[in-house]
Coordinates of C-alpha atoms in Angstrom, one line a residue:
X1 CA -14.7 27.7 -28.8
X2 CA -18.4 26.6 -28.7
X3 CA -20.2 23.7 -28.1
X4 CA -23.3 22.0 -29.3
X5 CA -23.9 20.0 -26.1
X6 CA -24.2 21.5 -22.2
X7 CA -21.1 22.4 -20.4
X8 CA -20.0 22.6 -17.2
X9 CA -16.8 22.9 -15.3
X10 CA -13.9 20.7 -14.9
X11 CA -13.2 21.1 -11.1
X12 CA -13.9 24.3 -8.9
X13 CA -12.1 27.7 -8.3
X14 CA -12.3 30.0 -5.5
X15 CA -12.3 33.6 -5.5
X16 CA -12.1 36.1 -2.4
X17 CA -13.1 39.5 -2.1
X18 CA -15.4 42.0 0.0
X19 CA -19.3 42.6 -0.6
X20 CA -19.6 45.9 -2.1
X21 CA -22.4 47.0 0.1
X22 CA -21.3 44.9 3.8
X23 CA -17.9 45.6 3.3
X24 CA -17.1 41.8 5.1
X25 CA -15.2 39.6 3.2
X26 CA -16.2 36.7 1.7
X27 CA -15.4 33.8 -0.3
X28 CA -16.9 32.3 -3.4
X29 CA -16.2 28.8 -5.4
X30 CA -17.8 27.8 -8.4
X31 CA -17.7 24.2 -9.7
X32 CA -19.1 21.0 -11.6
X33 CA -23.1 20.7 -11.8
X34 CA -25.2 18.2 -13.3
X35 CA -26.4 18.1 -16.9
X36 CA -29.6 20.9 -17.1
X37 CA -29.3 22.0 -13.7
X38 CA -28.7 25.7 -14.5
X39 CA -26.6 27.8 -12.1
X40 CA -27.3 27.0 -8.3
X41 CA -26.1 29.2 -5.6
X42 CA -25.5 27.7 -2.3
X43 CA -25.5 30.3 0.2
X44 CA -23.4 28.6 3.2
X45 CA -22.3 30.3 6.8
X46 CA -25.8 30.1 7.7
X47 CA -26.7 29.4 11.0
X48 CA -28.4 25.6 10.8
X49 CA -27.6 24.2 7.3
X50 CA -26.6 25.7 3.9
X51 CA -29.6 26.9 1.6
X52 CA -29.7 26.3 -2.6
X53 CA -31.6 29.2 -4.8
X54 CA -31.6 28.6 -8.2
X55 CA -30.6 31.6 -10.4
X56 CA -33.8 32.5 -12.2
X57 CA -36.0 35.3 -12.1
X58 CA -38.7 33.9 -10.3
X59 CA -35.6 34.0 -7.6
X60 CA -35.3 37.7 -8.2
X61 CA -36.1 39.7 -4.6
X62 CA -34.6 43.1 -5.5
X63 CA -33.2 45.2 -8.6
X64 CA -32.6 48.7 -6.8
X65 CA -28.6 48.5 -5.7
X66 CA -27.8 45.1 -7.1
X67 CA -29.7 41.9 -8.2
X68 CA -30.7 39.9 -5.4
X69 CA -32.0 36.4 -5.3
X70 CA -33.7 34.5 -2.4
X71 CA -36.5 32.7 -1.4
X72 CA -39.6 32.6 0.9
X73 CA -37.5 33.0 3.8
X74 CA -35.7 36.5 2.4
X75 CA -32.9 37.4 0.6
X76 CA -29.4 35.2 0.2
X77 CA -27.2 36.3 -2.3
X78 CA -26.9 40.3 -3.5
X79 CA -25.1 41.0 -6.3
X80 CA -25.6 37.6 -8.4
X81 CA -24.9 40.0 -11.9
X82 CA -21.5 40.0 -12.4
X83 CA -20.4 36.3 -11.9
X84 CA -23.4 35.1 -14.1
X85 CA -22.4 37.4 -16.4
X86 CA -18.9 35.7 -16.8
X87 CA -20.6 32.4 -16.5
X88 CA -22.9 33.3 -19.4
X89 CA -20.8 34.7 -21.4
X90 CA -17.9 32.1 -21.2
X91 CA -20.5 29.5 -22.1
X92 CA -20.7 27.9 -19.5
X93 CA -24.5 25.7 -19.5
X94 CA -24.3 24.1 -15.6
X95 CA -22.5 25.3 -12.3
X96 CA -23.3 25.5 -8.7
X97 CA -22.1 28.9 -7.1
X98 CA -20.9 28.1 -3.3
X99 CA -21.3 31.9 -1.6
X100 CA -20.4 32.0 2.0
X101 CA -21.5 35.5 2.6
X102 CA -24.5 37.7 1.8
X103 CA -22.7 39.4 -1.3
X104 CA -21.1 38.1 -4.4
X105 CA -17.5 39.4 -3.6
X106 CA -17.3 42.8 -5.8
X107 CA -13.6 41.8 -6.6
X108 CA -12.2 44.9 -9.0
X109 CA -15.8 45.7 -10.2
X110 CA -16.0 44.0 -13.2
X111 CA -16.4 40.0 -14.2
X112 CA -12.4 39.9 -15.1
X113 CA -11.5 37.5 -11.5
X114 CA -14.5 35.1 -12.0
X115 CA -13.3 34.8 -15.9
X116 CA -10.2 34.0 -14.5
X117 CA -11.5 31.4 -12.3
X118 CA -13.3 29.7 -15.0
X119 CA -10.1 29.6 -17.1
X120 CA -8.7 27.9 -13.7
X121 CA -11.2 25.2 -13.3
X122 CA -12.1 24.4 -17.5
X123 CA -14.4 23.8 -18.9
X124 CA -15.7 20.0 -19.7
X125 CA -18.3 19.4 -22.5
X126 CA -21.9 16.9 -21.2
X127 CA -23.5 14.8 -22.5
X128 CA -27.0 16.2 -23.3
X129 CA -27.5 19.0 -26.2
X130 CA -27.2 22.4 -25.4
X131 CA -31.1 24.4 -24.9
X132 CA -31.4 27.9 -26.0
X133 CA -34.9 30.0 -25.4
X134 CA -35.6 31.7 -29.2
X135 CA -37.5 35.0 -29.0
X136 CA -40.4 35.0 -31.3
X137 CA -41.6 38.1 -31.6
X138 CA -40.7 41.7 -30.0
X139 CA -41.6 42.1 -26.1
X140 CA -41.5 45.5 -24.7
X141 CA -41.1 47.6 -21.5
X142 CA -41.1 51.1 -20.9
X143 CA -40.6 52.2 -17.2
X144 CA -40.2 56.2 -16.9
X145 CA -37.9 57.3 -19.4
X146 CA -36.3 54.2 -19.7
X147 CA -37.3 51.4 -22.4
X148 CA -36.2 47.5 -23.0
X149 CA -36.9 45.2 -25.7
X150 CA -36.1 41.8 -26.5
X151 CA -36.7 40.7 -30.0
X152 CA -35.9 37.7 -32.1
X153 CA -32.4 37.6 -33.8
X154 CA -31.0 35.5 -36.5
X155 CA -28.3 34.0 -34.6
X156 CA -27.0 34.1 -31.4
X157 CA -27.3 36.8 -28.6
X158 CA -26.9 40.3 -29.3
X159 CA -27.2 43.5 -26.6
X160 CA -27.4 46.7 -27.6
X161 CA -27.3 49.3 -24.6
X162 CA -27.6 53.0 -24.6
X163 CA -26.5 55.4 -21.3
X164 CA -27.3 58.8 -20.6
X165 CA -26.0 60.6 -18.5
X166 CA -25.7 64.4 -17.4
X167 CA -21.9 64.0 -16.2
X168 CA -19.6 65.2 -19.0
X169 CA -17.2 62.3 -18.4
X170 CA -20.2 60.0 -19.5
X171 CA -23.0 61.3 -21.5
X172 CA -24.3 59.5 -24.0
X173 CA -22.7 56.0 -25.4
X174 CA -23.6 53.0 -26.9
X175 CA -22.3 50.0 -27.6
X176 CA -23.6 46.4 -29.6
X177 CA -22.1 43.1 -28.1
X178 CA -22.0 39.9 -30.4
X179 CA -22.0 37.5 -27.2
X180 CA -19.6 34.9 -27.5
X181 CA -16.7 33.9 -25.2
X182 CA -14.0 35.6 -27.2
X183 CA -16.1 39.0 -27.4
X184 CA -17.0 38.8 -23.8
X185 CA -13.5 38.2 -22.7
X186 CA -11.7 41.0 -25.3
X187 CA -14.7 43.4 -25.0
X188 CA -16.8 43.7 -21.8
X189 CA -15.6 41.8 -19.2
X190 CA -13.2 43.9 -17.6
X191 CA -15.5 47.0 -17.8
X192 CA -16.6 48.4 -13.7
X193 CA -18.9 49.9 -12.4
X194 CA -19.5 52.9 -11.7
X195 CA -21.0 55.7 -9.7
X196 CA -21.0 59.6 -8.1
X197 CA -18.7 60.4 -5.4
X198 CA -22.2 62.2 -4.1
X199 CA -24.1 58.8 -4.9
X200 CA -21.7 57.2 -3.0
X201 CA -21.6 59.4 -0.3
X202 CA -25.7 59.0 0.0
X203 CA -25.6 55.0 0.3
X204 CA -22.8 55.0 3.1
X205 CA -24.8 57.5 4.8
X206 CA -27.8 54.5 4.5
X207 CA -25.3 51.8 5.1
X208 CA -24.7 50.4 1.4
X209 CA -21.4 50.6 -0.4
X210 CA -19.1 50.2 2.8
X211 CA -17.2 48.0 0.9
X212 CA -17.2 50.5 -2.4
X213 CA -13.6 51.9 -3.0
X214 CA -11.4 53.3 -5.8
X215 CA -10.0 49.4 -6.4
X216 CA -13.4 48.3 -7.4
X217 CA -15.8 51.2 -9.0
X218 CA -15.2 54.2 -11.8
X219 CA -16.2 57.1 -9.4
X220 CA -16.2 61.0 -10.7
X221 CA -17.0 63.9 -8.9
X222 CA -18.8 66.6 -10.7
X223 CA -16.0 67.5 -13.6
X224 CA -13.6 64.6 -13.1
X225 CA -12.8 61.0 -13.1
X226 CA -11.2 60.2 -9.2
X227 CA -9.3 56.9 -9.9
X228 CA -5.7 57.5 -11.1
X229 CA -5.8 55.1 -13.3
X230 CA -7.9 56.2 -15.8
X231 CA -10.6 54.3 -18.0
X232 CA -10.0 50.5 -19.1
X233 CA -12.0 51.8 -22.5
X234 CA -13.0 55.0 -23.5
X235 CA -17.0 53.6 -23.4
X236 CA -16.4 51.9 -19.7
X237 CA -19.9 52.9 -18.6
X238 CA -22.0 51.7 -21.4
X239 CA -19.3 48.1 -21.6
X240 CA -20.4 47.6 -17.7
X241 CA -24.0 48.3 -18.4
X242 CA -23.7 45.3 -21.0
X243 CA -22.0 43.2 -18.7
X244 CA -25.0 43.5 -16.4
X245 CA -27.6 42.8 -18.8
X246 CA -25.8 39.7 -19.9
X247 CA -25.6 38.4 -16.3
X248 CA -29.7 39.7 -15.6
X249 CA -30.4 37.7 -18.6
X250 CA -28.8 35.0 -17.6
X251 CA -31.9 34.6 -15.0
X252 CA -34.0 33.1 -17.7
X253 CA -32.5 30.0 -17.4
X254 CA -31.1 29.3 -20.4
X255 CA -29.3 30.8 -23.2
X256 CA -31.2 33.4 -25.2
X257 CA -31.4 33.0 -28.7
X258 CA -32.3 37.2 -29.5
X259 CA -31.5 40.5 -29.6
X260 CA -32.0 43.0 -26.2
X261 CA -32.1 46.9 -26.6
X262 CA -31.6 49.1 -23.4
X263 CA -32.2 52.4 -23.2
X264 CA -31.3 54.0 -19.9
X265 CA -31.6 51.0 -17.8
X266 CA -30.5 48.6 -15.2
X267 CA -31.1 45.7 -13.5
X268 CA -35.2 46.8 -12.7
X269 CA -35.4 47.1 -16.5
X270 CA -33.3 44.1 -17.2
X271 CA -35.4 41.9 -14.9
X272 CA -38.4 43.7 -16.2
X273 CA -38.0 42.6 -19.9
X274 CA -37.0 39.1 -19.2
X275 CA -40.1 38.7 -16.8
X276 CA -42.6 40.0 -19.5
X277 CA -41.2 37.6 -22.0
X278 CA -41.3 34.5 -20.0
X279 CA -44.5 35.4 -19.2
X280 CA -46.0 35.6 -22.5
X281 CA -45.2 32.0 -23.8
X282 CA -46.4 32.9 -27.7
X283 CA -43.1 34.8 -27.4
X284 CA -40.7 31.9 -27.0
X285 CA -40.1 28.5 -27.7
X286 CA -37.6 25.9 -26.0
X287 CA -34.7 25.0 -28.6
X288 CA -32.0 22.5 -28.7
X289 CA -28.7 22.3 -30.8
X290 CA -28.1 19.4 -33.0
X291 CA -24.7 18.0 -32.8
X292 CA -22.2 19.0 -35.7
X293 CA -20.9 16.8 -37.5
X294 CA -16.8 16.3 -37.6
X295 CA -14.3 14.3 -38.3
X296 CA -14.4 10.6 -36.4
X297 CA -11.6 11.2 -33.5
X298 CA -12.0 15.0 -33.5
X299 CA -12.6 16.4 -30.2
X300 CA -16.5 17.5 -29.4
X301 CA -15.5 21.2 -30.1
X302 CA -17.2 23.1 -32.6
X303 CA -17.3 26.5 -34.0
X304 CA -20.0 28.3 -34.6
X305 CA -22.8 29.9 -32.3
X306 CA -25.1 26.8 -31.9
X307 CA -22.7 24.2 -32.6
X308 CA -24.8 23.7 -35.8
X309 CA -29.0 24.1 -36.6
X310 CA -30.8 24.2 -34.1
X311 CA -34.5 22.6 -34.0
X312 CA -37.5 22.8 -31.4
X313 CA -37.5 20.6 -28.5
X314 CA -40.7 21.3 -26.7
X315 CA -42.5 24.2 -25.3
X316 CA -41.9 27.0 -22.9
X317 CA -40.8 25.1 -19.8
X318 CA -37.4 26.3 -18.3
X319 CA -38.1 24.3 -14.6

Protein backbone atom coordinates (compact mmCIF):
# COMPACT_ATOMS: atom_id res chain seq x y z
CA UNK A 1 0.00 0.00 0.00
CA UNK A 2 1.09 3.64 -0.65
CA UNK A 3 -0.15 6.90 0.06
CA UNK A 4 -0.37 10.22 -1.48
CA UNK A 5 -0.49 12.24 1.77
CA UNK A 6 2.32 12.02 4.94
CA UNK A 7 2.17 9.12 7.25
CA UNK A 8 3.00 8.42 10.42
CA UNK A 9 2.37 5.88 13.06
CA UNK A 10 -0.61 4.78 14.83
CA UNK A 11 0.77 4.36 18.42
CA UNK A 12 4.42 3.37 19.50
CA UNK A 13 6.44 0.04 19.65
CA UNK A 14 9.43 -0.73 21.64
CA UNK A 15 12.25 -2.74 20.72
CA UNK A 16 15.25 -4.01 22.93
CA UNK A 17 18.57 -5.15 22.07
CA UNK A 18 22.47 -4.33 22.73
CA UNK A 19 24.59 -1.62 20.88
CA UNK A 20 26.77 -3.37 18.53
CA UNK A 21 29.87 -1.45 19.49
CA UNK A 22 29.04 -0.77 23.77
CA UNK A 23 27.73 -4.00 24.08
CA UNK A 24 25.05 -2.34 26.92
CA UNK A 25 21.69 -2.83 26.32
CA UNK A 26 19.30 -0.59 25.35
CA UNK A 27 15.88 0.23 24.49
CA UNK A 28 14.31 1.92 21.58
CA UNK A 29 10.44 3.09 20.83
CA UNK A 30 9.27 4.64 17.89
CA UNK A 31 5.94 6.47 17.65
CA UNK A 32 3.35 9.22 16.33
CA UNK A 33 5.05 12.67 14.99
CA UNK A 34 3.57 15.57 13.65
CA UNK A 35 2.72 16.23 9.96
CA UNK A 36 6.39 17.34 8.17
CA UNK A 37 8.39 16.76 11.12
CA UNK A 38 10.73 14.17 9.53
CA UNK A 39 12.27 11.48 11.84
CA UNK A 40 13.40 12.95 15.35
CA UNK A 41 15.49 11.02 17.67
CA UNK A 42 15.33 11.70 21.25
CA UNK A 43 18.25 10.53 22.92
CA UNK A 44 17.07 10.07 26.68
CA UNK A 45 19.14 8.60 29.89
CA UNK A 46 21.07 11.61 29.77
CA UNK A 47 22.19 13.18 32.69
CA UNK A 48 19.94 16.68 32.99
CA UNK A 49 17.14 16.36 30.36
CA UNK A 50 16.55 14.36 27.15
CA UNK A 51 18.15 15.90 23.85
CA UNK A 52 16.09 15.89 20.10
CA UNK A 53 18.55 15.61 16.78
CA UNK A 54 16.80 15.50 13.81
CA UNK A 55 17.84 12.86 11.33
CA UNK A 56 19.45 14.77 8.51
CA UNK A 57 22.74 14.95 7.19
CA UNK A 58 23.63 18.15 8.41
CA UNK A 59 23.16 15.87 11.79
CA UNK A 60 25.73 13.46 10.36
CA UNK A 61 29.04 13.43 12.93
CA UNK A 62 30.66 10.20 11.66
CA UNK A 63 30.45 7.49 8.69
CA UNK A 64 33.64 5.22 9.67
CA UNK A 65 31.94 2.21 11.92
CA UNK A 66 28.34 3.32 11.70
CA UNK A 67 26.29 6.53 11.00
CA UNK A 68 26.30 8.77 13.79
CA UNK A 69 24.21 11.80 14.33
CA UNK A 70 24.65 14.55 17.04
CA UNK A 71 24.91 17.99 17.61
CA UNK A 72 27.27 20.82 18.84
CA UNK A 73 27.62 19.23 22.00
CA UNK A 74 28.90 15.59 20.33
CA UNK A 75 27.64 12.60 19.23
CA UNK A 76 24.00 10.90 20.48
CA UNK A 77 22.91 8.20 18.61
CA UNK A 78 25.39 5.65 16.51
CA UNK A 79 24.03 3.48 14.33
CA UNK A 80 20.84 5.54 13.04
CA UNK A 81 21.05 3.23 9.42
CA UNK A 82 19.21 0.47 9.94
CA UNK A 83 15.98 1.64 11.67
CA UNK A 84 15.70 4.57 9.06
CA UNK A 85 16.09 2.26 6.67
CA UNK A 86 12.91 0.31 7.83
CA UNK A 87 11.22 3.51 8.44
CA UNK A 88 12.01 4.66 4.86
CA UNK A 89 11.36 1.84 3.24
CA UNK A 90 7.93 0.96 4.98
CA UNK A 91 6.86 4.43 4.00
CA UNK A 92 6.60 5.81 6.81
CA UNK A 93 6.80 10.13 6.23
CA UNK A 94 6.87 11.35 10.26
CA UNK A 95 8.20 9.49 13.52
CA UNK A 96 10.06 10.46 16.56
CA UNK A 97 12.76 7.72 17.56
CA UNK A 98 12.94 7.55 21.59
CA UNK A 99 16.83 5.93 22.10
CA UNK A 100 17.78 5.54 25.64
CA UNK A 101 21.30 4.50 24.97
CA UNK A 102 24.27 5.70 22.79
CA UNK A 103 23.47 2.95 20.04
CA UNK A 104 20.52 2.07 17.96
CA UNK A 105 20.03 -1.59 19.46
CA UNK A 106 21.81 -3.89 16.55
CA UNK A 107 18.98 -6.44 17.18
CA UNK A 108 19.82 -9.59 14.56
CA UNK A 109 21.74 -7.26 12.25
CA UNK A 110 19.33 -6.43 9.85
CA UNK A 111 16.00 -3.94 9.85
CA UNK A 112 13.60 -7.27 10.19
CA UNK A 113 12.69 -6.33 14.38
CA UNK A 114 12.06 -2.49 13.62
CA UNK A 115 9.77 -3.76 10.48
CA UNK A 116 8.17 -5.66 12.88
CA UNK A 117 7.60 -2.88 15.26
CA UNK A 118 6.15 -0.77 12.66
CA UNK A 119 3.65 -3.63 11.65
CA UNK A 120 2.99 -3.41 15.63
CA UNK A 121 2.20 0.25 15.99
CA UNK A 122 0.44 0.94 11.99
CA UNK A 123 0.55 3.01 10.19
CA UNK A 124 -2.08 6.16 10.12
CA UNK A 125 -2.32 8.31 6.84
CA UNK A 126 -2.07 12.82 7.67
CA UNK A 127 -3.41 15.17 6.54
CA UNK A 128 -0.88 17.19 4.40
CA UNK A 129 0.50 15.72 0.88
CA UNK A 130 3.28 13.58 0.85
CA UNK A 131 6.96 15.76 -0.32
CA UNK A 132 9.42 13.89 -2.36
CA UNK A 133 13.04 15.67 -3.31
CA UNK A 134 13.30 14.89 -7.54
CA UNK A 135 16.92 14.60 -8.76
CA UNK A 136 17.43 16.72 -11.67
CA UNK A 137 20.44 15.91 -13.08
CA UNK A 138 23.39 13.35 -12.25
CA UNK A 139 25.60 14.26 -9.07
CA UNK A 140 28.78 12.46 -8.67
CA UNK A 141 31.41 11.27 -6.09
CA UNK A 142 34.43 9.38 -6.49
CA UNK A 143 36.40 8.69 -3.13
CA UNK A 144 39.45 6.18 -3.77
CA UNK A 145 38.24 3.38 -5.71
CA UNK A 146 34.94 3.81 -4.70
CA UNK A 147 32.17 5.90 -6.77
CA UNK A 148 28.34 7.10 -6.00
CA UNK A 149 25.90 8.70 -8.13
CA UNK A 150 22.55 9.87 -7.76
CA UNK A 151 20.65 10.57 -10.86
CA UNK A 152 17.05 11.44 -11.80
CA UNK A 153 14.66 8.48 -12.26
CA UNK A 154 11.32 8.23 -13.88
CA UNK A 155 9.53 6.99 -10.89
CA UNK A 156 10.17 6.25 -7.59
CA UNK A 157 13.50 5.26 -5.77
CA UNK A 158 15.81 2.91 -7.23
CA UNK A 159 19.45 1.64 -5.69
CA UNK A 160 21.68 -0.06 -7.49
CA UNK A 161 24.80 -1.30 -5.33
CA UNK A 162 27.90 -3.19 -6.33
CA UNK A 163 30.42 -5.03 -3.64
CA UNK A 164 33.79 -6.23 -4.08
CA UNK A 165 35.38 -8.16 -2.16
CA UNK A 166 38.62 -10.34 -2.07
CA UNK A 167 36.86 -13.16 0.28
CA UNK A 168 35.66 -16.00 -1.95
CA UNK A 169 32.39 -16.32 0.04
CA UNK A 170 31.65 -12.61 -1.26
CA UNK A 171 33.25 -11.29 -4.24
CA UNK A 172 31.63 -9.45 -6.54
CA UNK A 173 27.59 -8.98 -6.39
CA UNK A 174 25.06 -6.66 -7.25
CA UNK A 175 21.78 -6.11 -6.83
CA UNK A 176 18.84 -3.28 -8.06
CA UNK A 177 16.15 -2.48 -5.42
CA UNK A 178 12.70 -1.01 -6.69
CA UNK A 179 11.94 0.61 -3.19
CA UNK A 180 8.67 0.14 -2.08
CA UNK A 181 7.26 -1.47 1.22
CA UNK A 182 6.59 -4.81 -0.32
CA UNK A 183 10.14 -5.04 -1.96
CA UNK A 184 11.76 -3.80 1.09
CA UNK A 185 10.03 -6.20 3.34
CA UNK A 186 10.40 -9.55 0.69
CA UNK A 187 13.91 -8.38 -0.48
CA UNK A 188 16.32 -6.54 1.79
CA UNK A 189 15.18 -6.10 5.03
CA UNK A 190 16.28 -9.09 6.66
CA UNK A 191 19.73 -8.95 4.99
CA UNK A 192 22.92 -8.45 8.14
CA UNK A 193 25.76 -7.28 8.25
CA UNK A 194 28.71 -8.39 7.96
CA UNK A 195 32.32 -8.50 8.66
CA UNK A 196 35.98 -10.55 9.07
CA UNK A 197 36.53 -12.58 12.07
CA UNK A 198 40.21 -10.58 11.79
CA UNK A 199 38.08 -7.23 11.36
CA UNK A 200 36.42 -8.06 14.19
CA UNK A 201 39.03 -9.13 16.19
CA UNK A 202 40.90 -5.49 15.35
CA UNK A 203 37.77 -3.29 16.66
CA UNK A 204 37.42 -5.28 20.06
CA UNK A 205 41.04 -4.82 20.41
CA UNK A 206 40.06 -0.78 20.04
CA UNK A 207 36.93 -1.20 22.00
CA UNK A 208 34.16 -1.35 19.13
CA UNK A 209 31.99 -4.31 18.33
CA UNK A 210 31.77 -5.68 22.12
CA UNK A 211 28.40 -6.19 21.45
CA UNK A 212 29.10 -7.96 17.82
CA UNK A 213 28.22 -11.76 17.94
CA UNK A 214 27.15 -14.60 15.62
CA UNK A 215 23.25 -13.65 16.48
CA UNK A 216 23.72 -10.35 14.88
CA UNK A 217 26.52 -10.16 11.98
CA UNK A 218 27.57 -12.68 8.76
CA UNK A 219 31.22 -13.23 9.99
CA UNK A 220 33.77 -15.55 7.79
CA UNK A 221 37.11 -16.28 8.41
CA UNK A 222 39.49 -16.59 5.55
CA UNK A 223 37.70 -19.63 3.51
CA UNK A 224 34.41 -19.93 5.41
CA UNK A 225 31.20 -18.61 6.59
CA UNK A 226 31.28 -19.04 10.80
CA UNK A 227 27.44 -18.79 11.55
CA UNK A 228 25.77 -22.23 11.34
CA UNK A 229 23.04 -21.06 9.94
CA UNK A 230 24.07 -20.20 6.71
CA UNK A 231 23.03 -17.11 4.35
CA UNK A 232 19.37 -15.62 4.48
CA UNK A 233 20.07 -15.03 0.50
CA UNK A 234 22.70 -16.10 -1.55
CA UNK A 235 23.63 -12.06 -2.26
CA UNK A 236 23.36 -11.23 1.70
CA UNK A 237 26.24 -8.83 1.49
CA UNK A 238 25.32 -6.68 -1.42
CA UNK A 239 21.03 -6.88 0.07
CA UNK A 240 22.70 -5.29 3.44
CA UNK A 241 24.78 -2.84 1.64
CA UNK A 242 21.25 -1.66 0.10
CA UNK A 243 19.63 -1.63 3.21
CA UNK A 244 22.20 0.87 4.42
CA UNK A 245 22.03 3.20 1.53
CA UNK A 246 18.31 3.29 1.85
CA UNK A 247 18.50 4.23 5.56
CA UNK A 248 21.79 6.99 4.76
CA UNK A 249 19.49 8.38 2.27
CA UNK A 250 16.85 8.66 4.33
CA UNK A 251 19.13 11.73 5.87
CA UNK A 252 17.94 13.97 3.17
CA UNK A 253 14.84 14.51 4.69
CA UNK A 254 12.52 13.46 2.48
CA UNK A 255 11.75 10.81 0.11
CA UNK A 256 14.01 10.72 -3.00
CA UNK A 257 12.51 10.73 -6.11
CA UNK A 258 15.98 9.07 -8.20
CA UNK A 259 18.13 6.50 -8.90
CA UNK A 260 21.54 5.86 -6.57
CA UNK A 261 24.47 3.72 -7.94
CA UNK A 262 27.20 2.47 -5.40
CA UNK A 263 30.18 1.11 -6.29
CA UNK A 264 32.26 -0.22 -3.39
CA UNK A 265 30.83 2.00 -0.73
CA UNK A 266 29.36 2.65 2.60
CA UNK A 267 28.04 5.01 4.73
CA UNK A 268 31.24 7.83 3.95
CA UNK A 269 30.09 7.43 0.33
CA UNK A 270 26.44 7.28 1.11
CA UNK A 271 26.59 10.55 3.15
CA UNK A 272 29.02 11.75 0.63
CA UNK A 273 26.54 11.72 -2.43
CA UNK A 274 23.57 12.90 -0.55
CA UNK A 275 25.65 15.98 0.81
CA UNK A 276 26.88 16.98 -2.75
CA UNK A 277 23.41 16.92 -4.07
CA UNK A 278 21.74 18.96 -1.41
CA UNK A 279 24.39 21.15 -1.87
CA UNK A 280 23.98 21.94 -5.34
CA UNK A 281 20.25 23.15 -5.38
CA UNK A 282 20.11 23.25 -9.57
CA UNK A 283 20.08 19.45 -8.82
CA UNK A 284 16.82 19.17 -7.07
CA UNK A 285 13.54 20.50 -6.63
CA UNK A 286 10.92 20.09 -3.71
CA UNK A 287 7.84 17.97 -4.95
CA UNK A 288 4.49 17.19 -3.67
CA UNK A 289 2.00 14.35 -4.56
CA UNK A 290 -1.45 15.18 -5.64
CA UNK A 291 -4.15 13.23 -4.18
CA UNK A 292 -5.68 10.32 -6.35
CA UNK A 293 -8.70 10.36 -7.01
CA UNK A 294 -11.15 7.24 -5.75
CA UNK A 295 -14.19 6.20 -5.18
CA UNK A 296 -16.36 8.62 -2.53
CA UNK A 297 -16.24 6.24 0.78
CA UNK A 298 -12.98 4.40 -0.26
CA UNK A 299 -10.37 4.52 2.19
CA UNK A 300 -7.30 7.20 1.50
CA UNK A 301 -5.17 4.23 0.24
CA UNK A 302 -3.75 4.23 -3.07
CA UNK A 303 -1.55 2.31 -5.23
CA UNK A 304 0.97 3.41 -7.07
CA UNK A 305 4.46 5.02 -6.13
CA UNK A 306 3.31 8.77 -5.64
CA UNK A 307 -0.20 8.09 -4.98
CA UNK A 308 -0.77 9.81 -8.36
CA UNK A 309 1.36 12.94 -10.51
CA UNK A 310 3.25 14.62 -8.66
CA UNK A 311 3.81 18.64 -9.28
CA UNK A 312 6.43 21.18 -7.79
CA UNK A 313 5.77 22.71 -4.63
CA UNK A 314 8.64 25.16 -4.04
CA UNK A 315 12.21 25.17 -4.04
CA UNK A 316 15.08 23.40 -2.35
CA UNK A 317 14.21 23.84 1.25
CA UNK A 318 14.04 20.49 3.35
CA UNK A 319 14.19 22.62 7.06
Amino acid sequence: MKFSRQTTLRSQATVTGVGVHSGLPVNLTIGPADVNAGFIFVRSGLEGCDREVRASAKSVIATELATVLGDTDGPLVSTAEHVLAALRGMGIDNAIIEVDGPEVPIMDGSAAAFVAAIDQAGIREQSAPRRFIQVLKPVQVAIGDSFGELRPHASGFRAEVEIDFAHPLIGRQNYILNLSPENFRREVCRARTFGSMSDVARLWSLGYALGASFDNSIVFDDTRMLNTEGLRYVDECARHKVLDAVGDLALAGLPLLGAYRSVRGGHKLNHAVLTALLADHSAWRVIEAEPARRPRGHAEVVSGMLGGMVAPAYGPDVS
